[in-house]
PDB file of C-alpha atoms in Angstrom:
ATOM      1  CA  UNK A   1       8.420  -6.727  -0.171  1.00 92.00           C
ATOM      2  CA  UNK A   2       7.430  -7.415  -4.055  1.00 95.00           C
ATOM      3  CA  UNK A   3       8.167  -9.364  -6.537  1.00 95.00           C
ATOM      4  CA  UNK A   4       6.972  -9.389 -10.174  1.00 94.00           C
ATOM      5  CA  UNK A   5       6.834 -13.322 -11.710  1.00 94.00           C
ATOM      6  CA  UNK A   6       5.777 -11.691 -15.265  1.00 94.00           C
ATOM      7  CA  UNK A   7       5.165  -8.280 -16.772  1.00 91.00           C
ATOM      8  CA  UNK A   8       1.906  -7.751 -15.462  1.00 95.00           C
ATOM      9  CA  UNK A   9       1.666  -9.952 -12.039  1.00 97.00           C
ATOM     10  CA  UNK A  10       3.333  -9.530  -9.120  1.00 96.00           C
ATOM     11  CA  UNK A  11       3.129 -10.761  -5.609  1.00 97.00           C
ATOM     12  CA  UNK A  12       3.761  -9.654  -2.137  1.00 96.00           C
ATOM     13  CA  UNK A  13       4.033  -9.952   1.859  1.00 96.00           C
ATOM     14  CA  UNK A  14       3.635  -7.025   4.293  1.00 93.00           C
ATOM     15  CA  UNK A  15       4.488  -7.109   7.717  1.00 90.00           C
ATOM     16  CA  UNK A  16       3.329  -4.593  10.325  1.00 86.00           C
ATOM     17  CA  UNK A  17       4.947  -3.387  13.620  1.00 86.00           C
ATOM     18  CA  UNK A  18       3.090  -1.083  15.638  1.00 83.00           C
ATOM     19  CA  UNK A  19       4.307   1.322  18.153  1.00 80.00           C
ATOM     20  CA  UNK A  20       1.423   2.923  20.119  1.00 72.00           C
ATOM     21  CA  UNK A  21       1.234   5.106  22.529  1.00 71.00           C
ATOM     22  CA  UNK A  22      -1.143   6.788  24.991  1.00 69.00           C
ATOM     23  CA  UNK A  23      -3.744   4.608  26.805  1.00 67.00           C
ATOM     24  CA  UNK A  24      -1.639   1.423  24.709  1.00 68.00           C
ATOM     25  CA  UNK A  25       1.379   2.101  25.318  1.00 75.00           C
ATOM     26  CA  UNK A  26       2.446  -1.430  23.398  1.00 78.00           C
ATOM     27  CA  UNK A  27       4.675  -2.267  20.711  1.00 85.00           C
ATOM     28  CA  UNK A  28       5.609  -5.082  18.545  1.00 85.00           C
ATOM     29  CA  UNK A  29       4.429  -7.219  15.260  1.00 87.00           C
ATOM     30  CA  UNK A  30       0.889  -6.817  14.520  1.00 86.00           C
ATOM     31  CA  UNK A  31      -0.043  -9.451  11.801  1.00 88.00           C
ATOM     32  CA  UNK A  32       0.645  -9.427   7.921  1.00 93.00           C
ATOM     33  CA  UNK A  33      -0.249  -9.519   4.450  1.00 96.00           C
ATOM     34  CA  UNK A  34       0.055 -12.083   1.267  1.00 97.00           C
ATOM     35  CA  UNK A  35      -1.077  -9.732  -1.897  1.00 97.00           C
ATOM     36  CA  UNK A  36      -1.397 -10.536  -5.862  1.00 98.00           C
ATOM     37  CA  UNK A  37      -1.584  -7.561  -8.337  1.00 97.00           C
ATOM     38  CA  UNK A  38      -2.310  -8.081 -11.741  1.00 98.00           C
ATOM     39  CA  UNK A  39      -2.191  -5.117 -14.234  1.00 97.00           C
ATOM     40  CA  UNK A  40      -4.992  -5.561 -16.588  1.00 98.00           C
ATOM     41  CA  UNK A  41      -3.720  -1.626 -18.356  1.00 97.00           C
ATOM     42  CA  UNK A  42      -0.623  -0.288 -19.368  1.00 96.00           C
ATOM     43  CA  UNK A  43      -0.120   3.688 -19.002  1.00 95.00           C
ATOM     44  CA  UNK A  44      -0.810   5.547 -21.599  1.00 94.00           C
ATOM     45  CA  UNK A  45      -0.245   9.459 -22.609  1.00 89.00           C
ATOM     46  CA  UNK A  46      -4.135  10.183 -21.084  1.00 91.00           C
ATOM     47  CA  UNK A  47      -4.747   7.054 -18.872  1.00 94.00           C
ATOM     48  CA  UNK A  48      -2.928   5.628 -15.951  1.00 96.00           C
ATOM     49  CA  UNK A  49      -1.632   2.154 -15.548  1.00 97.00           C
ATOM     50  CA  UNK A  50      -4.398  -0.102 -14.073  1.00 98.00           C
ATOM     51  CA  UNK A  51      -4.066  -3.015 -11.723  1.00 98.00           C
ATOM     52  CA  UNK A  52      -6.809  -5.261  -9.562  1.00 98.00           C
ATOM     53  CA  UNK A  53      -5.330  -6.609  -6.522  1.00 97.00           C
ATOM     54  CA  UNK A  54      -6.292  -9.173  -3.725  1.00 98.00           C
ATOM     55  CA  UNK A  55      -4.771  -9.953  -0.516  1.00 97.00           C
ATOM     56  CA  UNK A  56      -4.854 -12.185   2.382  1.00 97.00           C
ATOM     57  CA  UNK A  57      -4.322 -11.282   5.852  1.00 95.00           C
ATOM     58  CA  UNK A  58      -3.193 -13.142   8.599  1.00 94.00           C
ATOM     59  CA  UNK A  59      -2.626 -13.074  12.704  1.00 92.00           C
ATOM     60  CA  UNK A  60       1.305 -12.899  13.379  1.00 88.00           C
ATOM     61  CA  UNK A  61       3.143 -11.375  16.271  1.00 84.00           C
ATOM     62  CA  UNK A  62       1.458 -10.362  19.103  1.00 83.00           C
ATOM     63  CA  UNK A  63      -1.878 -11.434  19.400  1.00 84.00           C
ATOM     64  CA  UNK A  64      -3.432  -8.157  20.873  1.00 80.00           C
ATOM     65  CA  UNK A  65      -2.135  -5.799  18.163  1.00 82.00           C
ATOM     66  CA  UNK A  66      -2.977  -7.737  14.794  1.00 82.00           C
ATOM     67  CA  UNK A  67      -5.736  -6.784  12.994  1.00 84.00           C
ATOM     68  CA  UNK A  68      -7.203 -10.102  12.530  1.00 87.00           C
ATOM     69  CA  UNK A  69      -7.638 -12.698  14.835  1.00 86.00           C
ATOM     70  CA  UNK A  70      -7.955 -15.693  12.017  1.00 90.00           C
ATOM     71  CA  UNK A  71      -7.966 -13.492   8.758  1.00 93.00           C
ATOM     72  CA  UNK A  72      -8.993 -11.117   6.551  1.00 94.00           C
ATOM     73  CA  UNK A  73      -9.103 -10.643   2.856  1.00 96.00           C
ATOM     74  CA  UNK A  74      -8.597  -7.303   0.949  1.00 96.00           C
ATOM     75  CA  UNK A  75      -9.635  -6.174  -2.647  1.00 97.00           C
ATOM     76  CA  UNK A  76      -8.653  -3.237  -4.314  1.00 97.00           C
ATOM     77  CA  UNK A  77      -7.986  -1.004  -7.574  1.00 98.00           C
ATOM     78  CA  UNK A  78      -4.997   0.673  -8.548  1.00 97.00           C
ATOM     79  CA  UNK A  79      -4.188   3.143 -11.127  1.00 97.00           C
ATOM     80  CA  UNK A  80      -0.342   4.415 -11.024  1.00 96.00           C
ATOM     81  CA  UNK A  81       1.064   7.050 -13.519  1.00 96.00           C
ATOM     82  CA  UNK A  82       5.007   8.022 -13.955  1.00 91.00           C
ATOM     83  CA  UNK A  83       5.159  11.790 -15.339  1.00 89.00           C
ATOM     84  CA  UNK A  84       8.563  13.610 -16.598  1.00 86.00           C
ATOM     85  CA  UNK A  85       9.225  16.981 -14.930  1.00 86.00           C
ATOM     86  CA  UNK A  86      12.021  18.203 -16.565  1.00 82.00           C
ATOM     87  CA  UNK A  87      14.798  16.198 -18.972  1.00 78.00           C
ATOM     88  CA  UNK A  88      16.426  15.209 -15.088  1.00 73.00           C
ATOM     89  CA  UNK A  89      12.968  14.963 -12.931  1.00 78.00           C
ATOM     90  CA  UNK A  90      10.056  12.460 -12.653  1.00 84.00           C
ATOM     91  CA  UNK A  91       7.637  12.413 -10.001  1.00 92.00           C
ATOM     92  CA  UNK A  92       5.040   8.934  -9.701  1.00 93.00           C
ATOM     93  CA  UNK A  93       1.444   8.927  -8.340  1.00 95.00           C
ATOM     94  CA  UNK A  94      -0.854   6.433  -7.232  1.00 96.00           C
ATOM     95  CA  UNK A  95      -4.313   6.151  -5.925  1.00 96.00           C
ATOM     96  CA  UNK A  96      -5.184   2.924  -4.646  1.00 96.00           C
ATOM     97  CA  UNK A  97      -9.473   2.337  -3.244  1.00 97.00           C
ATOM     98  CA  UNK A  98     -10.408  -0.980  -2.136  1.00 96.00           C
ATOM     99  CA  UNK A  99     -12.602  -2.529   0.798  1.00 96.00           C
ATOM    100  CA  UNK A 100     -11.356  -5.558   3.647  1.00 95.00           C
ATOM    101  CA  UNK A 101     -12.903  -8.129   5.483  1.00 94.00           C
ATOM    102  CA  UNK A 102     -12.093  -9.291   8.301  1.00 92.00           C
ATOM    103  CA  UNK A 103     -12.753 -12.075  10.579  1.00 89.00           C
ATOM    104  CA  UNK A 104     -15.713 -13.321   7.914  1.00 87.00           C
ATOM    105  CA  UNK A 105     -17.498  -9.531   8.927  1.00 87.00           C
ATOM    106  CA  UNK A 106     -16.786  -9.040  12.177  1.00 88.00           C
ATOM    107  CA  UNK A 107     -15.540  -5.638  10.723  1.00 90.00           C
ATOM    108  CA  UNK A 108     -15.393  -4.155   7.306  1.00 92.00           C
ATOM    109  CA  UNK A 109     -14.489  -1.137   5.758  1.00 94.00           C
ATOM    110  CA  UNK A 110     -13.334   1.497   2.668  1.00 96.00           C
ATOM    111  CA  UNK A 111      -9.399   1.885   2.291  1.00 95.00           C
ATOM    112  CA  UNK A 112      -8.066   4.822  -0.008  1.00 96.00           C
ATOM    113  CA  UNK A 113      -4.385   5.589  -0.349  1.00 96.00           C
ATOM    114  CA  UNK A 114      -3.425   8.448  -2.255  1.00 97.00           C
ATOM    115  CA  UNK A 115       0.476   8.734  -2.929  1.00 96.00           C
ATOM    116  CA  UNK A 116       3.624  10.626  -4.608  1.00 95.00           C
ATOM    117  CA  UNK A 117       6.713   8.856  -5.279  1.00 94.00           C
ATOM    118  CA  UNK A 118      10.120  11.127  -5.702  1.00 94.00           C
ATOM    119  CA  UNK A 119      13.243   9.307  -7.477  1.00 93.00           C
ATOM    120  CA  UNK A 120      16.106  10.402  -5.774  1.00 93.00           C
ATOM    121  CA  UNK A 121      18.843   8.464  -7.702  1.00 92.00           C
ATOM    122  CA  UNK A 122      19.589   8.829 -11.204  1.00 88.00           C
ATOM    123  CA  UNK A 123      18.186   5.732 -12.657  1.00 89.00           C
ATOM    124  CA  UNK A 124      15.253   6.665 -10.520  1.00 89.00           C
ATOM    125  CA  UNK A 125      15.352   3.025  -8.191  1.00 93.00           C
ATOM    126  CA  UNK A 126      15.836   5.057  -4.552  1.00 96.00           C
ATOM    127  CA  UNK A 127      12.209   7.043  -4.352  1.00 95.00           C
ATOM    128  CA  UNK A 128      11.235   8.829  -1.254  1.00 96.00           C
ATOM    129  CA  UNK A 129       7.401   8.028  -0.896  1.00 96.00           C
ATOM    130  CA  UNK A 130       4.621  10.378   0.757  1.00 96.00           C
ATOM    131  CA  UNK A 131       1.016   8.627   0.582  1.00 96.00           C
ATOM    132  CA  UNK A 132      -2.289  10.119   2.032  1.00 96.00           C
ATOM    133  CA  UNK A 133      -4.662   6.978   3.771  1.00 95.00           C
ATOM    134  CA  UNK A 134      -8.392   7.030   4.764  1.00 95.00           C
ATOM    135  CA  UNK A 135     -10.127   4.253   6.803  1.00 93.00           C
ATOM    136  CA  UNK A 136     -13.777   4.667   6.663  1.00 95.00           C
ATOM    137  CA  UNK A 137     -17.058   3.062   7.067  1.00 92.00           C
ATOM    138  CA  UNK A 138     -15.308   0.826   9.606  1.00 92.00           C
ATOM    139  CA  UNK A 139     -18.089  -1.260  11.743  1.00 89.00           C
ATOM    140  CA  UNK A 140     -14.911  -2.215  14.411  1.00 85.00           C
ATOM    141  CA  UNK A 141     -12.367  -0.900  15.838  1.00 82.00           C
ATOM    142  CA  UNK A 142      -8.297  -1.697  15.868  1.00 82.00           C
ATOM    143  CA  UNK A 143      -6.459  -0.420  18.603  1.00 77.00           C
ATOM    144  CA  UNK A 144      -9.004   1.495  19.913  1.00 73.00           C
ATOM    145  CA  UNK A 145      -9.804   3.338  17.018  1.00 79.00           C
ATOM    146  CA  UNK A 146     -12.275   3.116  13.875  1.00 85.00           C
ATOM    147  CA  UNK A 147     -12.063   5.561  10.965  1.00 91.00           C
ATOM    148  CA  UNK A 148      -8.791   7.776  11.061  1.00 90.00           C
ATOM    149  CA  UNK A 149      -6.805   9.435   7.990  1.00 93.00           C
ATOM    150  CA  UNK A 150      -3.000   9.134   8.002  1.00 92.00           C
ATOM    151  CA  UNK A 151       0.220  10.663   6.445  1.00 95.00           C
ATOM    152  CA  UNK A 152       2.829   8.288   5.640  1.00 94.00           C
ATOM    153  CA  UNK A 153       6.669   9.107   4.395  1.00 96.00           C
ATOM    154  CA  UNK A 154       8.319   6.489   3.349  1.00 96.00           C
ATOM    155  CA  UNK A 155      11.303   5.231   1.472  1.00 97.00           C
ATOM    156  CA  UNK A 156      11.646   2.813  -1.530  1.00 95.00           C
ATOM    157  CA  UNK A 157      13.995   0.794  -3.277  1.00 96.00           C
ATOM    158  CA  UNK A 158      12.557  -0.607  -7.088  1.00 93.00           C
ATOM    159  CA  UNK A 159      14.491  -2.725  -8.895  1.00 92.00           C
ATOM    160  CA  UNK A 160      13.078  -4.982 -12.184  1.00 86.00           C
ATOM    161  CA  UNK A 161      11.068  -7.112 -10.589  1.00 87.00           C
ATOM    162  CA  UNK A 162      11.608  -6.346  -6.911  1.00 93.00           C
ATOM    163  CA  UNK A 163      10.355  -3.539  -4.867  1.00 94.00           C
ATOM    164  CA  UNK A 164      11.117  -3.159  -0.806  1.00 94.00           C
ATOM    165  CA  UNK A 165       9.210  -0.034   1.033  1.00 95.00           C
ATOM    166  CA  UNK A 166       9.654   1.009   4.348  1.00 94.00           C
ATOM    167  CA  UNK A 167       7.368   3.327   6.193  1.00 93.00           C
ATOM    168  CA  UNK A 168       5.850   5.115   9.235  1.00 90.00           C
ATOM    169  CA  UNK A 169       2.300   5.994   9.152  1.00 88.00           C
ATOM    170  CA  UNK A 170       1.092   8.753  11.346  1.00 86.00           C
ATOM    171  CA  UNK A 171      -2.637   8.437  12.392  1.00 80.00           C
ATOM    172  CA  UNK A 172      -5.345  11.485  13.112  1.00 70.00           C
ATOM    173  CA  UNK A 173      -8.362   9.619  14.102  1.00 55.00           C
TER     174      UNK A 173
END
């Protein structure tokens, strides 16, 4: 969930529930998220919007799937661009690179999210989402995994101001 307090700045929690299977075979809440973005760059014709963001993470849920155990902090750069198809037909993209800390270095690593966004109502607030993520240069492991790559469809509703996602990421690790 998102919400923008001004043109530029907007803030947000993410939850996680994880559903593993295999050796795991667990499932439940796995920890969450308290971000700020603030875009310091509008789009232009040639250059995409541009946005710094920092987050917090903390332990919620069950204790043996979250991420952190006391917290974890994330930084990261965005750029975002909206393009026009036809008169009817937009597509969005995104690219998002930052790195995470967690547990003050118990584990630390490279994030990259590469994703489309399709409107699919006609004042373009319903988008179906499809975003590319990397993990790497992890020096821990979550779940018993370090470095993977991941597809993840999604849905989104964006309103002025408000944005709600939902999605399921699929991991190749």
């Amino acid at each position: 969930i998102t919400y923008g307090v001004t043109d530029k700045t907007e803030f947000g929690l993410t939850g996680k529930y994880i559903s593993a299977s295999g050796a795991l075979n667990t499932s439940g809440m796995a920890g969450g998220e308290a971000k700020m973005k603030w875009r310091f760059r509008n789009q232009t014709e040639y250059i995409p919007a541009m946005s710094l963001a920092i987050g917090l993470m903390f332990p919620a849920g069950d204790a043996a799937l979250n991420e952190v155990s006391s917290w974890g902090a994330r930084l990261n750069l965005l750029m975002a661009s909206e393009a026009q198809i036809t008169d009817t037909s937009y597509i969005g993209m995104y690219l998002d690179i930052g790195t995470t800390n967690i547990d003050g270095g118990a584990d630390n690593y490279m994030n990259a999210d590469l994703g489309l966004l399709f409107p699919v109502s006609d004042d373009k607030r319903l988008q179906l989402m499809l975003e590319f993520n990397s993990i790497s240069g992890r020096t821990g492991t979550y779940l018993g995994t370090g470095n993977y790559t991941a597809i993840t469809p999604g849905i989104r509703y964006a309103s002025e101001g408000f944005k709600l996602t939902l999605g399921v990421e699929s991991r190749d690790t």
